[in-house]
PDB file of C-alpha atoms in Angstrom:
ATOM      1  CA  UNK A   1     -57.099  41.853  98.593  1.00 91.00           C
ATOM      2  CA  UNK A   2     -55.710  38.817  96.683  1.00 97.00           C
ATOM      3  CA  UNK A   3     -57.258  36.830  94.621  1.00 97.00           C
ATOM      4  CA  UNK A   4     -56.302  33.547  92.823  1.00 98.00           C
ATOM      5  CA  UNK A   5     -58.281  32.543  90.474  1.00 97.00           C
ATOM      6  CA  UNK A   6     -58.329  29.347  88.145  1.00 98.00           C
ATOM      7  CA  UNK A   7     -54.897  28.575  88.872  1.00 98.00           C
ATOM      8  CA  UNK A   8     -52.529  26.020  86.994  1.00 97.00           C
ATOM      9  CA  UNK A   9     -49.044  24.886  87.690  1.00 97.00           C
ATOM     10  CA  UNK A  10     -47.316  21.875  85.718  1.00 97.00           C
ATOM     11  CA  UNK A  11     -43.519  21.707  86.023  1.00 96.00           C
ATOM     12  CA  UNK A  12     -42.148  18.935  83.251  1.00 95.00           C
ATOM     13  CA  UNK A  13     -45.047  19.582  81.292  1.00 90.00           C
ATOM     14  CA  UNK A  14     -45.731  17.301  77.934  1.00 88.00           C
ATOM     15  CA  UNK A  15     -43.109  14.484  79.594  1.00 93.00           C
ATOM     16  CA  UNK A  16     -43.178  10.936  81.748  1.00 93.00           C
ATOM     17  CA  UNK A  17     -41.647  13.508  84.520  1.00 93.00           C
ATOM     18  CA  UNK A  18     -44.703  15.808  84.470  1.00 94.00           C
ATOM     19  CA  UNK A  19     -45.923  16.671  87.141  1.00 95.00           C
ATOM     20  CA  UNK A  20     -49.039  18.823  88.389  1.00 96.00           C
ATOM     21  CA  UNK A  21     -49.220  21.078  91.445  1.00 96.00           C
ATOM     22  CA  UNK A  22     -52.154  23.353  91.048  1.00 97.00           C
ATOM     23  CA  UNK A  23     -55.466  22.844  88.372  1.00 96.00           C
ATOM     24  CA  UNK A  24     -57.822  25.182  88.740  1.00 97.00           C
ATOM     25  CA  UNK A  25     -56.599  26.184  92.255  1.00 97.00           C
ATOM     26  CA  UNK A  26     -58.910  29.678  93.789  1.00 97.00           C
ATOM     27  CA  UNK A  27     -57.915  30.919  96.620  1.00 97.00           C
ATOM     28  CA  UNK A  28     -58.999  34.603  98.097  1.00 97.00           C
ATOM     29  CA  UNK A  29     -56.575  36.204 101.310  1.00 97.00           C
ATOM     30  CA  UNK A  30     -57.956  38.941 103.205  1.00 95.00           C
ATOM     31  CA  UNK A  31     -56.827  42.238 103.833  1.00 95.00           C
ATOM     32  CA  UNK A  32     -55.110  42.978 106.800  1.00 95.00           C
ATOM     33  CA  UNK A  33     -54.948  39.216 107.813  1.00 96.00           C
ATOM     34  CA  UNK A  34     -52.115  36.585 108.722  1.00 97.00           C
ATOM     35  CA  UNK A  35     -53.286  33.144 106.497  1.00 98.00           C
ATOM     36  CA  UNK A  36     -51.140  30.351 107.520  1.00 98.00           C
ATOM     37  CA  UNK A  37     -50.701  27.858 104.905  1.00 97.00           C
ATOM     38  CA  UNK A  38     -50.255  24.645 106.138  1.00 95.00           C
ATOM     39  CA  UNK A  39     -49.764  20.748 104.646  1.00 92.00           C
ATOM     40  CA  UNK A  40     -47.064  17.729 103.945  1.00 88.00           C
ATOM     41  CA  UNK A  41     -44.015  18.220 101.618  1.00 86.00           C
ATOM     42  CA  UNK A  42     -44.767  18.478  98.061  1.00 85.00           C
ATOM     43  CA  UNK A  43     -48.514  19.390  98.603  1.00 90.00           C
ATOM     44  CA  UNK A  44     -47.849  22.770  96.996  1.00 93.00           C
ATOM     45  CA  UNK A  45     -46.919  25.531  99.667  1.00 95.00           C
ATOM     46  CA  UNK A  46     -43.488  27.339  98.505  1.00 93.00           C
ATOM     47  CA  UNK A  47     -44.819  26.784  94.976  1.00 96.00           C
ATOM     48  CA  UNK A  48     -47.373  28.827  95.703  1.00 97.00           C
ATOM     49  CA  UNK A  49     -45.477  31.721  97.146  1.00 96.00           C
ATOM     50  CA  UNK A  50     -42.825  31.390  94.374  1.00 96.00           C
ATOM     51  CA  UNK A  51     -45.737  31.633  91.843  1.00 97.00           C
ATOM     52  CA  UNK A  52     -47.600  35.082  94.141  1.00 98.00           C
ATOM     53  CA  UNK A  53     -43.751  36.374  94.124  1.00 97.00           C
ATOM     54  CA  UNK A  54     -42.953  35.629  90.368  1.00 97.00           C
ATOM     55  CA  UNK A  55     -40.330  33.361  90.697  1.00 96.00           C
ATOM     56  CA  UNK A  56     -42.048  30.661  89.085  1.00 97.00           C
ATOM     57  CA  UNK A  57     -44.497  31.572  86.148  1.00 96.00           C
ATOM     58  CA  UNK A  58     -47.501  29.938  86.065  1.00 97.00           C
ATOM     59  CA  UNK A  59     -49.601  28.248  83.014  1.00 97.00           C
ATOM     60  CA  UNK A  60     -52.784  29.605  83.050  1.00 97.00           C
ATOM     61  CA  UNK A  61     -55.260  31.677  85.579  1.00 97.00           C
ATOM     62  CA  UNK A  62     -54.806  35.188  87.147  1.00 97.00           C
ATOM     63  CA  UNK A  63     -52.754  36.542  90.112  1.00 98.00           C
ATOM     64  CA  UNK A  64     -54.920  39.984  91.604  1.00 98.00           C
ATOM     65  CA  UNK A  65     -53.681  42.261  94.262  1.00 97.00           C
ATOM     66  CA  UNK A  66     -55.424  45.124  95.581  1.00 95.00           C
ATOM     67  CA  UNK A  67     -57.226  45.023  92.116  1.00 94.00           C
ATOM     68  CA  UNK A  68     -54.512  44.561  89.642  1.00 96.00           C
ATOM     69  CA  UNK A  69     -53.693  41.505  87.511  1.00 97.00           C
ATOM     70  CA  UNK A  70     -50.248  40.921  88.666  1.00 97.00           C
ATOM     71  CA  UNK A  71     -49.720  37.626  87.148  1.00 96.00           C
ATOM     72  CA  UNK A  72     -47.518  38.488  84.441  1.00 94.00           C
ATOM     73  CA  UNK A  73     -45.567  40.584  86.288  1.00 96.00           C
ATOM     74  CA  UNK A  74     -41.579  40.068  86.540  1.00 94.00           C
ATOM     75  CA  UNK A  75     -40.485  39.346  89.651  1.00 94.00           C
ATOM     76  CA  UNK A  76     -38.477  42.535  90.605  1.00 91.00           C
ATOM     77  CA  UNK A  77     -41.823  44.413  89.707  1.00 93.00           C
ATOM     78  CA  UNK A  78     -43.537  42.556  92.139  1.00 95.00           C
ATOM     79  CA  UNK A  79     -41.162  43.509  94.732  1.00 92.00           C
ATOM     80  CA  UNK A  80     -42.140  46.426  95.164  1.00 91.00           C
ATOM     81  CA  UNK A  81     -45.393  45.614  96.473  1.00 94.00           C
ATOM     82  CA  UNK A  82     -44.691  42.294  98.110  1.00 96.00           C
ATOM     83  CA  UNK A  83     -41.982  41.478 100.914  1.00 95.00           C
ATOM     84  CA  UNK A  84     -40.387  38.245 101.738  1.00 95.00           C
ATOM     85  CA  UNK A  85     -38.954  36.587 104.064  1.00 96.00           C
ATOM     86  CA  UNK A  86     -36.913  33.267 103.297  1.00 94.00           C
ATOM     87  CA  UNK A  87     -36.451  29.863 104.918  1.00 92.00           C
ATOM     88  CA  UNK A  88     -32.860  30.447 104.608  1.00 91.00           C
ATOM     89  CA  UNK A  89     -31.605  33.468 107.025  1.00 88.00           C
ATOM     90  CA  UNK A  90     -29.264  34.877 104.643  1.00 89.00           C
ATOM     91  CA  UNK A  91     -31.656  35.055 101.450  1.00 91.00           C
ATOM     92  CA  UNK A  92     -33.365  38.082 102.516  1.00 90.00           C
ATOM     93  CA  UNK A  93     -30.075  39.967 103.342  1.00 94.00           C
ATOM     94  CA  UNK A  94     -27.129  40.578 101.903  1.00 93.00           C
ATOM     95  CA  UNK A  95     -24.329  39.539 104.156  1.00 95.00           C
ATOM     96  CA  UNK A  96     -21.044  40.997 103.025  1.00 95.00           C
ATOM     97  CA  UNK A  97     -23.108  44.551 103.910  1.00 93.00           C
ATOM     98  CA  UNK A  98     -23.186  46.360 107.045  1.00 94.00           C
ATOM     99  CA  UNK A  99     -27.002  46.773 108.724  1.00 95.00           C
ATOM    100  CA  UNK A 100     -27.411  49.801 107.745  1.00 93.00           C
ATOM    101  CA  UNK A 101     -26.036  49.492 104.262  1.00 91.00           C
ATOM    102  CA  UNK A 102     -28.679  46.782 104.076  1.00 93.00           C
ATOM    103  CA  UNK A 103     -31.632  48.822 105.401  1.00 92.00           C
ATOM    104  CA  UNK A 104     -30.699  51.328 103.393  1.00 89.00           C
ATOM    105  CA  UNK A 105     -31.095  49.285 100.401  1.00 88.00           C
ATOM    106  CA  UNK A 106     -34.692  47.952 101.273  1.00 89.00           C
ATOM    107  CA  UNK A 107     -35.429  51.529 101.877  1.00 87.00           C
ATOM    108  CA  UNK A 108     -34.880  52.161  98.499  1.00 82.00           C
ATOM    109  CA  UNK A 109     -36.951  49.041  96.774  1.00 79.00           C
ATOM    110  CA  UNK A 110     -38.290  50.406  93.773  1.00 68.00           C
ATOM    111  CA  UNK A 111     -36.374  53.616  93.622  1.00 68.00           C
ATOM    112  CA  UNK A 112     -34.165  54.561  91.665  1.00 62.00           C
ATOM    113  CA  UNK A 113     -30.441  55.869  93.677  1.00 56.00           C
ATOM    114  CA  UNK A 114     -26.602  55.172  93.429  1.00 56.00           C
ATOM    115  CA  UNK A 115     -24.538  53.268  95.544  1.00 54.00           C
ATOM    116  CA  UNK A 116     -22.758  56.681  95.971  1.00 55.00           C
ATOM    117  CA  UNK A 117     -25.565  58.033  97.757  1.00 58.00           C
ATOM    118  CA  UNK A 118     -27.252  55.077  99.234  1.00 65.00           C
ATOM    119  CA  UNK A 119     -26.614  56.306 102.830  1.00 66.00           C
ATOM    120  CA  UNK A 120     -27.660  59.310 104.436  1.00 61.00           C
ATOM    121  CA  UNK A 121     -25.782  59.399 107.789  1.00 54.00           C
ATOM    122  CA  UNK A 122     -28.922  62.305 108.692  1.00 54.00           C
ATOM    123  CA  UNK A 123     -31.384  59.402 107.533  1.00 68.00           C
ATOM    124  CA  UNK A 124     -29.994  56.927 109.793  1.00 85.00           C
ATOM    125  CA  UNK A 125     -32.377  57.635 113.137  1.00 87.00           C
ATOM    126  CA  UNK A 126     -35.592  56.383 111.189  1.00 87.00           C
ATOM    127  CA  UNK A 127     -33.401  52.926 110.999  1.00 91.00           C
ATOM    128  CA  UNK A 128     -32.668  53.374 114.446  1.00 93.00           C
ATOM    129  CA  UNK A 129     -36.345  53.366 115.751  1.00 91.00           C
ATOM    130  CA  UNK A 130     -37.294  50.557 113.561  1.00 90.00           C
ATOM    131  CA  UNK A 131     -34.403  48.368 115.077  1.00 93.00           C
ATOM    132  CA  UNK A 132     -35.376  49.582 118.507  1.00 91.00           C
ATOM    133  CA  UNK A 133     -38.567  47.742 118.073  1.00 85.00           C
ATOM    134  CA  UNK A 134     -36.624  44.382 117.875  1.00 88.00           C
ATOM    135  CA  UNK A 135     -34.961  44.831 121.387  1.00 87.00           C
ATOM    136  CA  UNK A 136     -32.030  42.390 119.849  1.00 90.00           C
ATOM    137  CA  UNK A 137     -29.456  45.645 120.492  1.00 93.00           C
ATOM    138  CA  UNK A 138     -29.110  46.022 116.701  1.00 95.00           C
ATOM    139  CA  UNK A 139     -29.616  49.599 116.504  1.00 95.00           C
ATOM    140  CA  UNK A 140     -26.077  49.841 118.209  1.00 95.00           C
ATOM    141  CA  UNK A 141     -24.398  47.647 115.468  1.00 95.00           C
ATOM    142  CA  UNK A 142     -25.329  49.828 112.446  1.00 94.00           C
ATOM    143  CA  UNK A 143     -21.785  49.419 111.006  1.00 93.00           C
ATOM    144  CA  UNK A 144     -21.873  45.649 111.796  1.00 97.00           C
ATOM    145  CA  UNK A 145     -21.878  43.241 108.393  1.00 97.00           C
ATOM    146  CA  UNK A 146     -24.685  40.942 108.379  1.00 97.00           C
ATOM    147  CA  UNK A 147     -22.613  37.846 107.834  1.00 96.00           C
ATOM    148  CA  UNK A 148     -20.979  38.027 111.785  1.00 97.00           C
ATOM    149  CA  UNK A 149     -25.141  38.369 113.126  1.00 96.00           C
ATOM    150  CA  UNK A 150     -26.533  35.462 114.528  1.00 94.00           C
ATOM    151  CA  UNK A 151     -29.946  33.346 112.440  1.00 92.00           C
ATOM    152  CA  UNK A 152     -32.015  35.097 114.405  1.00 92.00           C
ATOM    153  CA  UNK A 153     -31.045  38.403 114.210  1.00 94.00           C
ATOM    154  CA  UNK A 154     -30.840  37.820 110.602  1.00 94.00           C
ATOM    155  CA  UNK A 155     -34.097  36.847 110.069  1.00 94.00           C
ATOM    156  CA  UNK A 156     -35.416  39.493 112.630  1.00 93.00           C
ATOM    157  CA  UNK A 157     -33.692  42.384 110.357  1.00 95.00           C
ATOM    158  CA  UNK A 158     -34.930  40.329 106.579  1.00 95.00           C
ATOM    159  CA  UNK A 159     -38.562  41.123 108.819  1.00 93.00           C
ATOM    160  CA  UNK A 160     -37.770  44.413 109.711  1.00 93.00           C
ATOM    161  CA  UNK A 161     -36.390  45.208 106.081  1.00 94.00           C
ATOM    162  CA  UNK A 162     -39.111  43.197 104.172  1.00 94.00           C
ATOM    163  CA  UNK A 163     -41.873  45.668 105.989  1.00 92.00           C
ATOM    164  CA  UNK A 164     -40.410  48.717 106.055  1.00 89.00           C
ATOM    165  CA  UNK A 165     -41.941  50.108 102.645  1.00 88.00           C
ATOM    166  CA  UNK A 166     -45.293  49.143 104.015  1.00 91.00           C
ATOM    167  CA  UNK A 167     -45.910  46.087 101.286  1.00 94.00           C
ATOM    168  CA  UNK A 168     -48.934  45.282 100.192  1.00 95.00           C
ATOM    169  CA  UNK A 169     -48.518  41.714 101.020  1.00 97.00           C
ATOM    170  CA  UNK A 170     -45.461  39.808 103.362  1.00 97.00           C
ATOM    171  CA  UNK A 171     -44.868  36.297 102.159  1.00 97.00           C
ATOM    172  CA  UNK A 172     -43.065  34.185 105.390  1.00 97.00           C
ATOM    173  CA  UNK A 173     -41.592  31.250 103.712  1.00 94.00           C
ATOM    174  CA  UNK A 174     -40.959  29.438 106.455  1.00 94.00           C
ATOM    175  CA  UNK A 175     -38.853  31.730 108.441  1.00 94.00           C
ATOM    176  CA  UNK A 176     -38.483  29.775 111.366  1.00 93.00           C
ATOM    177  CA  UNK A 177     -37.019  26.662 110.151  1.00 91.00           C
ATOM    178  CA  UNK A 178     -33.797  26.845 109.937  1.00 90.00           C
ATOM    179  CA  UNK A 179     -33.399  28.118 113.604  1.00 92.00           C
ATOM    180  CA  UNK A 180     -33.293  26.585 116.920  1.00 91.00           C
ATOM    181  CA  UNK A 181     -36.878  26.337 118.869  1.00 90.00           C
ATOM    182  CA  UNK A 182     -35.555  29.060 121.401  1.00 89.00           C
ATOM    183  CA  UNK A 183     -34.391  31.136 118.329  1.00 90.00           C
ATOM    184  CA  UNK A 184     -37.556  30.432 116.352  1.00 92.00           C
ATOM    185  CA  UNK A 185     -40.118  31.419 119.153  1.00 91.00           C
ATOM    186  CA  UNK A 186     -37.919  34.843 119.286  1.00 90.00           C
ATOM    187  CA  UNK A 187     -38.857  35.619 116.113  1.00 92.00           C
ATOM    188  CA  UNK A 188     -42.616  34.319 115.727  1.00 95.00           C
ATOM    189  CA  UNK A 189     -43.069  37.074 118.821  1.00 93.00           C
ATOM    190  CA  UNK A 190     -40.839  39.701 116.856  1.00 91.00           C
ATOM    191  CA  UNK A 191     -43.629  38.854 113.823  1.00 94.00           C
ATOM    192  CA  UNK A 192     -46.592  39.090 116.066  1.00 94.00           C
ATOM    193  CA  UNK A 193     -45.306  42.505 117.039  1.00 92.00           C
ATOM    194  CA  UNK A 194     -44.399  43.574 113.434  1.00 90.00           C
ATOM    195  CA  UNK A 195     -47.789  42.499 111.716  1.00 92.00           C
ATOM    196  CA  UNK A 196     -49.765  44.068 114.671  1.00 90.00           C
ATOM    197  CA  UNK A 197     -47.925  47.679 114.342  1.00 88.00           C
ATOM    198  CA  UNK A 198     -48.322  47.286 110.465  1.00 88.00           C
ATOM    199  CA  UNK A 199     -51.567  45.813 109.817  1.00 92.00           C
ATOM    200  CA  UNK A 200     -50.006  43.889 106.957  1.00 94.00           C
ATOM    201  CA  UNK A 201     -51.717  41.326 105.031  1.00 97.00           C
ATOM    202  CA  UNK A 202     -49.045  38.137 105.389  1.00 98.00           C
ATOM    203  CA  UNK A 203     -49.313  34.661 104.324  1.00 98.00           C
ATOM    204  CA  UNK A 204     -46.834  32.463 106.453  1.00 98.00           C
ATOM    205  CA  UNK A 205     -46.268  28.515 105.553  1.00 97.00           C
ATOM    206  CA  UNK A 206     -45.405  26.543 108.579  1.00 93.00           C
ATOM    207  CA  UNK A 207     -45.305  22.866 109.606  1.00 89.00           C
ATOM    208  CA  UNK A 208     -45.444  23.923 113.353  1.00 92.00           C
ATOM    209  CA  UNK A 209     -49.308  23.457 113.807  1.00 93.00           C
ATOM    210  CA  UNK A 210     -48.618  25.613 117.226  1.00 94.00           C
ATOM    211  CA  UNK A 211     -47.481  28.567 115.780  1.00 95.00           C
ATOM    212  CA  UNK A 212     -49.686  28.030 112.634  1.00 95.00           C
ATOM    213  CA  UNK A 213     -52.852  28.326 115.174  1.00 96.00           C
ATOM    214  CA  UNK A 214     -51.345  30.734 117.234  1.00 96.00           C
ATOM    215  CA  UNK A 215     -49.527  33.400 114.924  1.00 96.00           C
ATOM    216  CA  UNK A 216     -51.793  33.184 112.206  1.00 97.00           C
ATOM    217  CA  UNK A 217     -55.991  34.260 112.090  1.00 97.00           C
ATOM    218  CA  UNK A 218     -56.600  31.842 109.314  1.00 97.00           C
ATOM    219  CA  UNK A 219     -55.240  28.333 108.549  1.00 97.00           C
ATOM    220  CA  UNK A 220     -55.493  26.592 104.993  1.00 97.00           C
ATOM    221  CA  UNK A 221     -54.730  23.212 104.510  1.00 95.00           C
ATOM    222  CA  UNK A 222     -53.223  21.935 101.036  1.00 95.00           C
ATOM    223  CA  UNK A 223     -52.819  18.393  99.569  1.00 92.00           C
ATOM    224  CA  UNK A 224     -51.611  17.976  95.717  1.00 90.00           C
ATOM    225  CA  UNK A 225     -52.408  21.327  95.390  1.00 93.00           C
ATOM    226  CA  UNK A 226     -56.128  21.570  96.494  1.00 94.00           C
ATOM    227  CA  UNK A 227     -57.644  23.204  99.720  1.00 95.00           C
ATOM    228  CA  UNK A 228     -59.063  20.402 102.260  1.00 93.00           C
ATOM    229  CA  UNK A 229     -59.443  22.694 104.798  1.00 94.00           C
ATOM    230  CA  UNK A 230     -59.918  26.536 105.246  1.00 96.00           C
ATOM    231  CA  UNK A 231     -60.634  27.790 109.069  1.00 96.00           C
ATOM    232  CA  UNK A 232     -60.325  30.431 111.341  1.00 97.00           C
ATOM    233  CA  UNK A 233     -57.552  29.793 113.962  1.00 97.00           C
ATOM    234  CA  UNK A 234     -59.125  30.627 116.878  1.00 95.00           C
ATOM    235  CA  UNK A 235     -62.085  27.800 116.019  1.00 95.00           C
ATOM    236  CA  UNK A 236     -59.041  24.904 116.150  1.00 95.00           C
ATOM    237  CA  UNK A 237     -57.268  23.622 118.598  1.00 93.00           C
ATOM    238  CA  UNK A 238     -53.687  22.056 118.473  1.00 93.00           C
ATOM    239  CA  UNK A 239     -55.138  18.646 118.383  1.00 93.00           C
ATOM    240  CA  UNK A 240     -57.602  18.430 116.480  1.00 92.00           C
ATOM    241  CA  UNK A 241     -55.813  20.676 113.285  1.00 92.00           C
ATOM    242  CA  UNK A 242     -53.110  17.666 113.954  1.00 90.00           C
ATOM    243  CA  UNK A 243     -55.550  14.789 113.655  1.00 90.00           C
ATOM    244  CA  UNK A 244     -57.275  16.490 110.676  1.00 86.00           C
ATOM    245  CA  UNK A 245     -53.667  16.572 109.241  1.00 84.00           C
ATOM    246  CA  UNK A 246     -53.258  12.943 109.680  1.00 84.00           C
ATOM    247  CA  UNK A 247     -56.489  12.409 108.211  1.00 82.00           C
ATOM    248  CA  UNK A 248     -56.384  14.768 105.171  1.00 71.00           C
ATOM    249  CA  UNK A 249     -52.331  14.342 104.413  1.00 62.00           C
ATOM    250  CA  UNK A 250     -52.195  10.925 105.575  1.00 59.00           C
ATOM    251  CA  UNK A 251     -49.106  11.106 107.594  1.00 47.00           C
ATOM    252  CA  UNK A 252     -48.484   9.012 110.030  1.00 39.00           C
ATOM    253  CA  UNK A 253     -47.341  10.627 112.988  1.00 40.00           C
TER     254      UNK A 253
END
């Protein structure tokens, strides 16, 4: 589904300051599968969904989803077949819209429309069905802007929004971070729910090992940008992907 092949990443390159995060990295994600990637600050996570997402170009090896070589691929072209969900809960929204002004927008990723005729008040009841799926009472705040919504409901719309056009991949950079562990549990369940109905292939970095093991059917394990480990979730328990984390990452707890 995607591949990543021969991979290579240097940021600083040809100075004292360089510095290299992938050489030669392969990595293949299955269709129709959560992957939770996993590992200690700098070991290469976000790098590696900026480079998928086209943020950050890389220096040499190919990018392949569903088949086609994606990797030199601007960024907004890549948006039309990959969602995202930031760290940040205002990144994947834009908060001086109303809800529907910014569901409307994601509805029309890749299309081409004017702001003139961006909303179809006889549209609206498809929005209303998908925000009736979050049980957060959104669907009744349609004309609400964004910015006056809580982190959670924020991030639970960027989900909602970010799978709407049925992507062919949904990259969860850390999504739960920046929100309170009541908050955050909220929306790992509202995720659970989402993938399930969708069947969409995700990757999702964490550094909760919980919800890594039990959001996610795969865990992989980076350190300076190699794989050290590569496992089905439901074949690790809390403890021992924590201890393997001490080992691997050396951290001490």
């Amino acid at each position: 589904m995607l591949k990543i092949e021969n991979l290579s990443k240097s940021f600083n390159k040809g100075t004292e300051n360089e510095i290299t995060v992938f050489n030669g990295l392969d990595l293949n994600i299955e269709k129709n599968k959560c992957t939770a990637i996993i590992g200690s600050n700098g070991c290469g996570k976000s790098t590696l969904l900026n480079i998928i997402g086209g943020s950050i170009n890389i220096d040499s090896g190919d990018i392949v989803l569903n088949n086609n070589n994606i990797s030199k691929l601007k960024e907004e072209k890549r948006a039309v077949n990959i969602g995202r969900v930031y760290q940040n809960p205002s990144m994947g929204v834009s908060p001086s819209l109303t809800i529907l002004e910014n569901m409307c927008l994601a509805d029309k990723k890749g299309d081409r429309f004017s702001l003139k005729g961006l909303i179809k008040r006889n549209g609206t009841s498809k929005y209303v069905e998908l925000l009736k799926d979050l049980d957060l009472g959104l669907e009744n705040k349609l004309n609400t802007k964004v910015k006056y919504l809580s982190g959670g409901q924020r991030q639970s719309l960027s989900l909602i929004m970010a799978a709407m056009k049925y992507p062919d991949l949904l990259l969860l950079d850390e999504h739960t971070a920046a929100l309170d562990p009541k908050t955050s549990n909220v929306v790992m369940e509202k995720t659970r729910e989402l993938l399930k109905k969708y069947s969409i292939t995700t990757i999702m970095i964490s550094h909760n090992m919980k919800d890594a093991i039990d959001y996610s059917d795969r865990i992989i394990m980076l350190d300076k940008g190699k794989v050290v480990l590569d496992r089905d979730s439901k074949n690790i328990t809390e403890s021992e992907l924590i201890n393997i984390y001490r080992e691997k990452i050396q951290v001490v707890a």
